[in-house]
Structure formats: structure tokens, C-alpha cells
PDB file of C-alpha atoms and ligand atoms in Angstrom:
ATOM      1  CA  MET A   1      24.612   5.545 -26.055  1.00  0.00           C
ATOM      2  CA  LYS A   2      23.531   6.917 -22.703  1.00  0.00           C
ATOM      3  CA  ARG A   3      20.481   8.317 -24.701  1.00  0.00           C
ATOM      4  CA  ILE A   4      19.558   5.323 -26.228  1.00  0.00           C
ATOM      5  CA  THR A   5      19.729   3.361 -22.959  1.00  0.00           C
ATOM      6  CA  THR A   6      17.265   5.990 -21.384  1.00  0.00           C
ATOM      7  CA  VAL A   7      14.758   5.508 -24.099  1.00  0.00           C
ATOM      8  CA  ILE A   8      14.775   2.180 -24.010  1.00  0.00           C
ATOM      9  CA  ALA A   9      14.172   2.306 -20.269  1.00  0.00           C
ATOM     10  CA  THR A  10      11.755   5.043 -20.639  1.00  0.00           C
ATOM     11  CA  LEU A  11       9.443   2.864 -23.039  1.00  0.00           C
ATOM     12  CA  ALA A  12       9.879  -0.420 -21.377  1.00  0.00           C
ATOM     13  CA  THR A  13       9.000   0.769 -18.025  1.00  0.00           C
ATOM     14  CA  PRO A  14       4.817   1.195 -18.829  1.00  0.00           C
ATOM     15  CA  LEU A  15       5.271  -2.624 -20.120  1.00  0.00           C
ATOM     16  CA  PHE A  16       6.814  -3.539 -16.614  1.00  0.00           C
ATOM     17  CA  LEU A  17       3.793  -1.689 -14.958  1.00  0.00           C
ATOM     18  CA  LEU A  18       1.358  -3.795 -17.347  1.00  0.00           C
ATOM     19  CA  LEU A  19       2.699  -7.056 -15.603  1.00  0.00           C
ATOM     20  CA  PRO A  20       1.367  -8.512 -12.709  1.00  0.00           C
ATOM     21  CA  SER A  21       3.841  -8.533 -10.079  1.00  0.00           C
ATOM     22  CA  ALA A  22       3.833 -12.421  -9.590  1.00  0.00           C
ATOM     23  CA  VAL A  23       2.044 -15.208 -11.392  1.00  0.00           C
ATOM     24  CA  PHE A  24       0.699 -17.965  -9.683  1.00  0.00           C
ATOM     25  CA  SER A  25      -0.180 -20.885 -11.047  1.00  0.00           C
ATOM     26  CA  HIS A  26      -0.303 -24.772 -10.349  1.00  0.00           C
ATOM     27  CA  GLU A  27       2.574 -26.057  -8.414  1.00  0.00           C
ATOM     28  CA  ALA A  28       2.937 -29.395  -6.336  1.00  0.00           C
ATOM     29  CA  GLY A  29       0.365 -29.994  -4.152  1.00  0.00           C
ATOM     30  CA  ASP A  30      -2.394 -27.827  -5.037  1.00  0.00           C
ATOM     31  CA  PHE A  31      -5.939 -29.003  -5.453  1.00  0.00           C
ATOM     32  CA  ILE A  32      -8.054 -27.374  -8.294  1.00  0.00           C
ATOM     33  CA  LEU A  33     -11.720 -27.678  -8.658  1.00  0.00           C
ATOM     34  CA  ARG A  34     -13.717 -26.849 -11.680  1.00  0.00           C
ATOM     35  CA  VAL A  35     -17.228 -26.439 -12.829  1.00  0.00           C
ATOM     36  CA  GLY A  36     -18.823 -25.593 -16.198  1.00  0.00           C
ATOM     37  CA  ALA A  37     -20.953 -26.907 -19.251  1.00  0.00           C
ATOM     38  CA  THR A  38     -19.817 -30.603 -20.445  1.00  0.00           C
ATOM     39  CA  SER A  39     -21.268 -31.931 -23.604  1.00  0.00           C
ATOM     40  CA  VAL A  40     -20.713 -35.716 -24.865  1.00  0.00           C
ATOM     41  CA  VAL A  41     -20.848 -36.065 -28.282  1.00  0.00           C
ATOM     42  CA  PRO A  42     -21.118 -39.780 -29.625  1.00  0.00           C
ATOM     43  CA  ASP A  43     -18.642 -40.426 -32.905  1.00  0.00           C
ATOM     44  CA  GLU A  44     -21.028 -43.674 -32.677  1.00  0.00           C
ATOM     45  CA  SER A  45     -20.510 -46.792 -34.926  1.00  0.00           C
ATOM     46  CA  SER A  46     -22.377 -50.234 -34.529  1.00  0.00           C
ATOM     47  CA  GLY A  47     -23.102 -53.572 -35.299  1.00  0.00           C
ATOM     48  CA  LEU A  48     -26.271 -54.984 -37.096  1.00  0.00           C
ATOM     49  CA  ILE A  49     -29.487 -55.067 -34.831  1.00  0.00           C
ATOM     50  CA  SER A  50     -30.037 -58.636 -34.554  1.00  0.00           C
ATOM     51  CA  THR A  51     -33.233 -60.727 -33.031  1.00  0.00           C
ATOM     52  CA  ALA A  52     -33.285 -64.516 -31.992  1.00  0.00           C
ATOM     53  CA  THR A  53     -35.531 -65.348 -34.619  1.00  0.00           C
ATOM     54  CA  THR A  54     -34.124 -63.558 -37.931  1.00  0.00           C
ATOM     55  CA  GLY A  55     -30.491 -63.053 -37.050  1.00  0.00           C
ATOM     56  CA  ALA A  56     -28.792 -59.939 -38.003  1.00  0.00           C
ATOM     57  CA  LEU A  57     -31.253 -57.420 -39.858  1.00  0.00           C
ATOM     58  CA  ALA A  58     -28.944 -56.203 -42.903  1.00  0.00           C
ATOM     59  CA  GLY A  59     -28.898 -52.337 -43.364  1.00  0.00           C
ATOM     60  CA  THR A  60     -29.700 -51.368 -39.535  1.00  0.00           C
ATOM     61  CA  GLY A  61     -27.816 -50.378 -36.585  1.00  0.00           C
ATOM     62  CA  ALA A  62     -28.108 -48.343 -33.563  1.00  0.00           C
ATOM     63  CA  GLY A  63     -27.585 -44.303 -33.211  1.00  0.00           C
ATOM     64  CA  VAL A  64     -27.005 -42.455 -29.536  1.00  0.00           C
ATOM     65  CA  GLY A  65     -27.682 -38.780 -29.538  1.00  0.00           C
ATOM     66  CA  ASN A  66     -25.635 -36.007 -27.664  1.00  0.00           C
ATOM     67  CA  SER A  67     -25.981 -34.659 -24.117  1.00  0.00           C
ATOM     68  CA  THR A  68     -24.891 -31.548 -22.062  1.00  0.00           C
ATOM     69  CA  GLN A  69     -24.706 -31.370 -18.278  1.00  0.00           C
ATOM     70  CA  LEU A  70     -23.009 -30.003 -15.307  1.00  0.00           C
ATOM     71  CA  GLY A  71     -19.653 -31.356 -14.960  1.00  0.00           C
ATOM     72  CA  LEU A  72     -17.457 -31.384 -12.394  1.00  0.00           C
ATOM     73  CA  ASN A  73     -13.644 -32.165 -12.157  1.00  0.00           C
ATOM     74  CA  PHE A  74     -11.158 -32.257  -9.771  1.00  0.00           C
ATOM     75  CA  VAL A  75      -7.475 -31.986 -10.094  1.00  0.00           C
ATOM     76  CA  TYR A  76      -4.599 -33.140  -7.734  1.00  0.00           C
ATOM     77  CA  MET A  77      -0.817 -31.659  -8.367  1.00  0.00           C
ATOM     78  CA  TRP A  78       1.327 -34.641  -7.765  1.00  0.00           C
ATOM     79  CA  SER A  79       4.247 -32.416  -8.726  1.00  0.00           C
ATOM     80  CA  ASP A  80       4.311 -28.991 -10.476  1.00  0.00           C
ATOM     81  CA  ASN A  81       3.817 -30.625 -13.851  1.00  0.00           C
ATOM     82  CA  ILE A  82       1.930 -33.720 -12.969  1.00  0.00           C
ATOM     83  CA  GLY A  83      -1.883 -33.542 -11.967  1.00  0.00           C
ATOM     84  CA  ILE A  84      -4.130 -36.450 -11.187  1.00  0.00           C
ATOM     85  CA  GLU A  85      -7.712 -35.704 -12.373  1.00  0.00           C
ATOM     86  CA  VAL A  86     -11.111 -37.124 -11.900  1.00  0.00           C
ATOM     87  CA  LEU A  87     -14.485 -36.229 -13.766  1.00  0.00           C
ATOM     88  CA  ALA A  88     -17.629 -36.417 -12.385  1.00  0.00           C
ATOM     89  CA  ALA A  89     -21.155 -34.983 -13.646  1.00  0.00           C
ATOM     90  CA  THR A  90     -24.696 -34.483 -13.055  1.00  0.00           C
ATOM     91  CA  PRO A  91     -26.221 -37.807 -15.031  1.00  0.00           C
ATOM     92  CA  PHE A  92     -25.865 -37.639 -18.622  1.00  0.00           C
ATOM     93  CA  GLU A  93     -29.357 -38.797 -20.631  1.00  0.00           C
ATOM     94  CA  HIS A  94     -29.036 -39.917 -24.230  1.00  0.00           C
ATOM     95  CA  ASP A  95     -31.472 -41.113 -26.598  1.00  0.00           C
ATOM     96  CA  LEU A  96     -31.049 -44.158 -28.664  1.00  0.00           C
ATOM     97  CA  THR A  97     -32.305 -44.291 -31.980  1.00  0.00           C
ATOM     98  CA  ALA A  98     -32.606 -47.665 -34.698  1.00  0.00           C
ATOM     99  CA  LYS A  99     -31.874 -47.422 -38.010  1.00  0.00           C
ATOM    100  CA  GLY A 100     -32.668 -49.328 -41.006  1.00  0.00           C
ATOM    101  CA  LEU A 101     -35.780 -51.118 -39.522  1.00  0.00           C
ATOM    102  CA  GLY A 102     -37.725 -49.722 -42.060  1.00  0.00           C
ATOM    103  CA  LEU A 103     -35.692 -52.076 -44.733  1.00  0.00           C
ATOM    104  CA  HIS A 104     -37.544 -55.043 -42.645  1.00  0.00           C
ATOM    105  CA  GLY A 105     -41.045 -53.629 -42.373  1.00  0.00           C
ATOM    106  CA  PHE A 106     -40.976 -51.856 -38.978  1.00  0.00           C
ATOM    107  CA  ALA A 107     -41.978 -48.236 -38.399  1.00  0.00           C
ATOM    108  CA  THR A 108     -39.594 -48.131 -35.011  1.00  0.00           C
ATOM    109  CA  THR A 109     -36.820 -45.281 -35.363  1.00  0.00           C
ATOM    110  CA  GLY A 110     -36.589 -44.213 -31.584  1.00  0.00           C
ATOM    111  CA  LEU A 111     -35.667 -46.867 -29.208  1.00  0.00           C
ATOM    112  CA  GLY A 112     -35.788 -45.233 -25.935  1.00  0.00           C
ATOM    113  CA  SER A 113     -33.043 -43.458 -23.999  1.00  0.00           C
ATOM    114  CA  THR A 114     -30.533 -44.072 -21.070  1.00  0.00           C
ATOM    115  CA  ASP A 115     -29.012 -42.285 -18.703  1.00  0.00           C
ATOM    116  CA  GLN A 116     -24.782 -42.544 -18.131  1.00  0.00           C
ATOM    117  CA  LEU A 117     -22.417 -41.562 -15.449  1.00  0.00           C
ATOM    118  CA  PRO A 118     -18.929 -41.804 -16.903  1.00  0.00           C
ATOM    119  CA  PRO A 119     -16.067 -41.104 -13.952  1.00  0.00           C
ATOM    120  CA  THR A 120     -13.052 -40.851 -15.939  1.00  0.00           C
ATOM    121  CA  LEU A 121      -9.536 -41.092 -14.202  1.00  0.00           C
ATOM    122  CA  THR A 122      -6.352 -39.441 -15.990  1.00  0.00           C
ATOM    123  CA  PHE A 123      -2.738 -38.290 -15.296  1.00  0.00           C
ATOM    124  CA  ASN A 124      -2.511 -35.161 -16.915  1.00  0.00           C
ATOM    125  CA  TYR A 125       0.844 -33.684 -17.838  1.00  0.00           C
ATOM    126  CA  PHE A 126       0.879 -29.527 -17.640  1.00  0.00           C
ATOM    127  CA  PHE A 127       3.309 -27.733 -19.661  1.00  0.00           C
ATOM    128  CA  GLY A 128       5.063 -24.535 -18.299  1.00  0.00           C
ATOM    129  CA  GLY A 129       5.661 -24.162 -14.711  1.00  0.00           C
ATOM    130  CA  ALA A 130       4.490 -22.992 -11.446  1.00  0.00           C
ATOM    131  CA  ASP A 131       4.943 -19.491 -12.666  1.00  0.00           C
ATOM    132  CA  SER A 132       3.106 -19.469 -16.087  1.00  0.00           C
ATOM    133  CA  THR A 133      -0.286 -17.897 -16.720  1.00  0.00           C
ATOM    134  CA  ILE A 134      -1.133 -20.438 -19.340  1.00  0.00           C
ATOM    135  CA  ARG A 135      -1.155 -24.328 -18.692  1.00  0.00           C
ATOM    136  CA  PRO A 136      -2.059 -26.635 -21.519  1.00  0.00           C
ATOM    137  CA  TYR A 137      -2.229 -30.265 -20.659  1.00  0.00           C
ATOM    138  CA  LEU A 138      -2.485 -33.861 -22.141  1.00  0.00           C
ATOM    139  CA  GLY A 139      -3.338 -36.836 -20.412  1.00  0.00           C
ATOM    140  CA  LEU A 140      -4.182 -40.095 -20.719  1.00  0.00           C
ATOM    141  CA  GLY A 141      -6.172 -42.635 -18.301  1.00  0.00           C
ATOM    142  CA  VAL A 142      -9.285 -44.864 -17.796  1.00  0.00           C
ATOM    143  CA  ASN A 143     -13.269 -44.465 -17.760  1.00  0.00           C
ATOM    144  CA  TYR A 144     -15.876 -46.210 -16.510  1.00  0.00           C
ATOM    145  CA  THR A 145     -19.278 -45.581 -17.858  1.00  0.00           C
ATOM    146  CA  ALA A 146     -22.192 -47.024 -15.940  1.00  0.00           C
ATOM    147  CA  PHE A 147     -25.337 -46.907 -17.952  1.00  0.00           C
ATOM    148  CA  PHE A 148     -28.836 -46.745 -15.653  1.00  0.00           C
ATOM    149  CA  SER A 149     -32.628 -46.033 -15.817  1.00  0.00           C
ATOM    150  CA  GLU A 150     -32.808 -47.243 -19.650  1.00  0.00           C
ATOM    151  CA  SER A 151     -35.993 -47.004 -20.640  1.00  0.00           C
ATOM    152  CA  LEU A 152     -38.112 -47.907 -24.284  1.00  0.00           C
ATOM    153  CA  SER A 153     -40.149 -45.682 -26.003  1.00  0.00           C
ATOM    154  CA  SER A 154     -43.920 -46.493 -26.567  1.00  0.00           C
ATOM    155  CA  GLN A 155     -43.314 -47.258 -30.184  1.00  0.00           C
ATOM    156  CA  ALA A 156     -40.879 -49.667 -29.415  1.00  0.00           C
ATOM    157  CA  LYS A 157     -42.839 -51.257 -26.839  1.00  0.00           C
ATOM    158  CA  THR A 158     -46.087 -51.135 -29.267  1.00  0.00           C
ATOM    159  CA  GLU A 159     -44.793 -51.959 -32.432  1.00  0.00           C
ATOM    160  CA  LEU A 160     -41.615 -54.798 -31.509  1.00  0.00           C
ATOM    161  CA  GLY A 161     -43.113 -55.822 -28.324  1.00  0.00           C
ATOM    162  CA  ALA A 162     -39.921 -54.665 -26.490  1.00  0.00           C
ATOM    163  CA  ARG A 163     -38.999 -54.749 -23.149  1.00  0.00           C
ATOM    164  CA  SER A 164     -36.397 -55.333 -20.743  1.00  0.00           C
ATOM    165  CA  LEU A 165     -33.606 -52.614 -22.489  1.00  0.00           C
ATOM    166  CA  ASP A 166     -30.449 -52.983 -21.026  1.00  0.00           C
ATOM    167  CA  VAL A 167     -27.074 -51.485 -22.019  1.00  0.00           C
ATOM    168  CA  ASP A 168     -23.989 -52.778 -20.708  1.00  0.00           C
ATOM    169  CA  ASP A 169     -21.539 -50.646 -18.710  1.00  0.00           C
ATOM    170  CA  SER A 170     -18.121 -50.291 -20.328  1.00  0.00           C
ATOM    171  CA  VAL A 171     -14.631 -49.853 -19.309  1.00  0.00           C
ATOM    172  CA  GLY A 172     -11.842 -48.132 -21.724  1.00  0.00           C
ATOM    173  CA  VAL A 173      -9.081 -45.891 -22.406  1.00  0.00           C
ATOM    174  CA  ALA A 174      -9.538 -42.328 -21.815  1.00  0.00           C
ATOM    175  CA  PHE A 175      -7.281 -39.286 -23.708  1.00  0.00           C
ATOM    176  CA  ARG A 176      -7.465 -35.939 -22.019  1.00  0.00           C
ATOM    177  CA  ALA A 177      -6.402 -32.239 -23.661  1.00  0.00           C
ATOM    178  CA  GLY A 178      -7.076 -28.729 -22.290  1.00  0.00           C
ATOM    179  CA  VAL A 179      -5.750 -25.776 -21.079  1.00  0.00           C
ATOM    180  CA  ASP A 180      -5.912 -23.521 -17.740  1.00  0.00           C
ATOM    181  CA  PHE A 181      -5.862 -19.764 -17.916  1.00  0.00           C
ATOM    182  CA  ASN A 182      -4.791 -18.557 -14.348  1.00  0.00           C
ATOM    183  CA  ILE A 183      -6.704 -15.241 -13.261  1.00  0.00           C
ATOM    184  CA  GLY A 184      -4.990 -13.701 -10.386  1.00  0.00           C
ATOM    185  CA  ASP A 185      -4.040 -16.149  -7.911  1.00  0.00           C
ATOM    186  CA  ARG A 186      -6.636 -18.441  -7.668  1.00  0.00           C
ATOM    187  CA  TRP A 187      -9.440 -18.602 -10.230  1.00  0.00           C
ATOM    188  CA  ILE A 188      -8.535 -20.532 -13.754  1.00  0.00           C
ATOM    189  CA  LEU A 189     -10.695 -20.290 -17.104  1.00  0.00           C
ATOM    190  CA  ASN A 190     -10.509 -23.809 -18.537  1.00  0.00           C
ATOM    191  CA  ALA A 191     -11.259 -25.406 -22.097  1.00  0.00           C
ATOM    192  CA  SER A 192     -10.822 -28.918 -22.366  1.00  0.00           C
ATOM    193  CA  LEU A 193     -11.544 -32.071 -24.085  1.00  0.00           C
ATOM    194  CA  TRP A 194     -11.740 -36.128 -23.494  1.00  0.00           C
ATOM    195  CA  ASN A 195     -11.859 -38.507 -26.489  1.00  0.00           C
ATOM    196  CA  ILE A 196     -13.142 -41.666 -24.687  1.00  0.00           C
ATOM    197  CA  ASP A 197     -13.636 -45.413 -25.797  1.00  0.00           C
ATOM    198  CA  ILE A 198     -17.001 -46.524 -24.860  1.00  0.00           C
ATOM    199  CA  ASP A 199     -18.051 -49.955 -25.964  1.00  0.00           C
ATOM    200  CA  THR A 200     -21.387 -51.713 -25.304  1.00  0.00           C
ATOM    201  CA  ASP A 201     -24.122 -53.914 -26.066  1.00  0.00           C
ATOM    202  CA  VAL A 202     -27.696 -52.636 -25.590  1.00  0.00           C
ATOM    203  CA  THR A 203     -29.930 -55.515 -25.795  1.00  0.00           C
ATOM    204  CA  PHE A 204     -33.931 -56.149 -24.964  1.00  0.00           C
ATOM    205  CA  ASN A 205     -36.585 -58.497 -25.286  1.00  0.00           C
ATOM    206  CA  SER A 206     -38.848 -58.507 -28.064  1.00  0.00           C
ATOM    207  CA  ALA A 207     -42.050 -60.099 -29.881  1.00  0.00           C
ATOM    208  CA  LEU A 208     -38.667 -61.741 -32.135  1.00  0.00           C
ATOM    209  CA  GLY A 209     -37.196 -62.732 -29.289  1.00  0.00           C
ATOM    210  CA  LYS A 210     -33.873 -61.258 -27.747  1.00  0.00           C
ATOM    211  CA  VAL A 211     -32.715 -58.374 -29.894  1.00  0.00           C
ATOM    212  CA  LYS A 212     -29.022 -57.025 -29.445  1.00  0.00           C
ATOM    213  CA  VAL A 213     -26.965 -54.471 -31.161  1.00  0.00           C
ATOM    214  CA  SER A 214     -23.031 -53.797 -30.093  1.00  0.00           C
ATOM    215  CA  ALA A 215     -22.232 -50.556 -30.388  1.00  0.00           C
ATOM    216  CA  GLU A 216     -18.997 -48.057 -30.009  1.00  0.00           C
ATOM    217  CA  ILE A 217     -20.268 -45.026 -28.647  1.00  0.00           C
ATOM    218  CA  ASP A 218     -16.649 -43.393 -28.390  1.00  0.00           C
ATOM    219  CA  PRO A 219     -17.361 -39.756 -27.498  1.00  0.00           C
ATOM    220  CA  TRP A 220     -15.484 -36.257 -27.650  1.00  0.00           C
ATOM    221  CA  VAL A 221     -16.632 -34.734 -24.320  1.00  0.00           C
ATOM    222  CA  TYR A 222     -15.962 -31.182 -24.500  1.00  0.00           C
ATOM    223  CA  MET A 223     -16.243 -28.864 -21.256  1.00  0.00           C
ATOM    224  CA  ILE A 224     -15.972 -25.088 -20.730  1.00  0.00           C
ATOM    225  CA  SER A 225     -15.306 -24.392 -16.895  1.00  0.00           C
ATOM    226  CA  LEU A 226     -14.610 -22.151 -14.182  1.00  0.00           C
ATOM    227  CA  GLY A 227     -11.795 -23.304 -11.676  1.00  0.00           C
ATOM    228  CA  TYR A 228     -10.415 -22.502  -8.466  1.00  0.00           C
ATOM    229  CA  ARG A 229      -6.948 -23.741  -7.190  1.00  0.00           C
ATOM    230  CA  PHE A 230      -6.579 -24.078  -3.261  1.00  0.00           C
TER     231      PHE A 230
HETATM  232 NI1   NI B 301     -14.622 -48.400 -29.241  1.00  0.00          NI
END
């Protein structure tokens, strides 16, 4: 019996030596700043493009391209498990496309582009505790997306007589999921995503009068980042 205990102790000792003496993790009062590549990938659907002259044009729609930028997020740990988080970023630029105008005798496919900033506030629940190396989390919150610097393509201007492009700002629900992996007592590796409800109206004036299309952009936003806890 004594021999078995000795063998177990001998085998176990190196394992204990491999473990850090203490694991530091998120706890009440901590601030976390994360910086990394952030991609906005629209999962869009749209209504028909309509003009004041023709009404809705069958078979048409709008598309929104992907965009990747430097993202920042900031977390305040309200308790060991609840963190309040804000997403910020340098502006995302998205291409806007028109689908199906060829069915109505137009060649225009690229409508133009728009910039946007999507500040998002979420309340996240972090699983594990203040001594857990890995902290997965789920959250829910609200997004405000501001569209600006809308610009029309030269094709849209020339062929459709397009001018004064406007993309409406949007307020919607945001879902959040991610995981923080603690390295040492301050640094964090993070992989995370948001799913954001962004619904908007795109309008511009044209030779056919006012043109309008409603679009649900509803993007998945992916972020890989390095974080620092203080
Ligand atoms: Ni939506």
C-alpha cells in the first residue's frame, strides 16, 4: 500500500510542477481591452428595388459586401461572471450592389459604397470563475449602426442619373459569443462573434424619380484579438 502511494506521488509531482502556481482570470472590477481583426460578413436579404416612376421592379434586390477592419472592444467586469462590453472599430466600408436591373434593361450592378460604424453594447455572462484559464461567454445587447460617406458608382450616376445616396442608420438587437484564453496574469487570446440585426433603407434620386430598396443586412461579425486585463 505504501509503495502504491509512493508511486502515485512520484508520477503526480511533475504534473503539479507543470501547472502555474496560480491562474489569474477575469474578476469583478477588472477592465479588459482587446484589439484585433474584425470582419463584418452580411447575411443579407432585401426587398425589391422600386422607383417613383415604375413602382417595384420584379426580380431585383440589393447586396452588401464584406468588410474587415481593426476592431477594439472594452469590457468592464461588473462581477466575476458578468462583463459589460462595448465594440468599437475603425470605419467599415461596404460595396453596395443592385441585383436584377438587367431584367429591366439596365446594365448597372455596382451601386456604390458606404462606410459604417457599428457601436454595440452587450451584457456578457462569463462561464468559469476568477481562477479559470478559459472563460467562454454569451451575451445580449443593442447595436447602433451609423452609415456615412455614402457614394454612388460612376455607372449608377451615368446610366441611372443617380445622385444623393442615403443609407438609413439602424438600431437592433445584438447576440454575442466568444472565448477568452488567459495567458499569464494579464494577457488574453480571444476569438468571438456577434450576430447583429441591422435593417435599413437605401434611397437615391434618379432619372426615374426616387429609388428605394429595404435591406436586412443582419451580419455575422467575427473577431480574433489580443486582450490585456488591468
Ligand atoms: Ni433584420
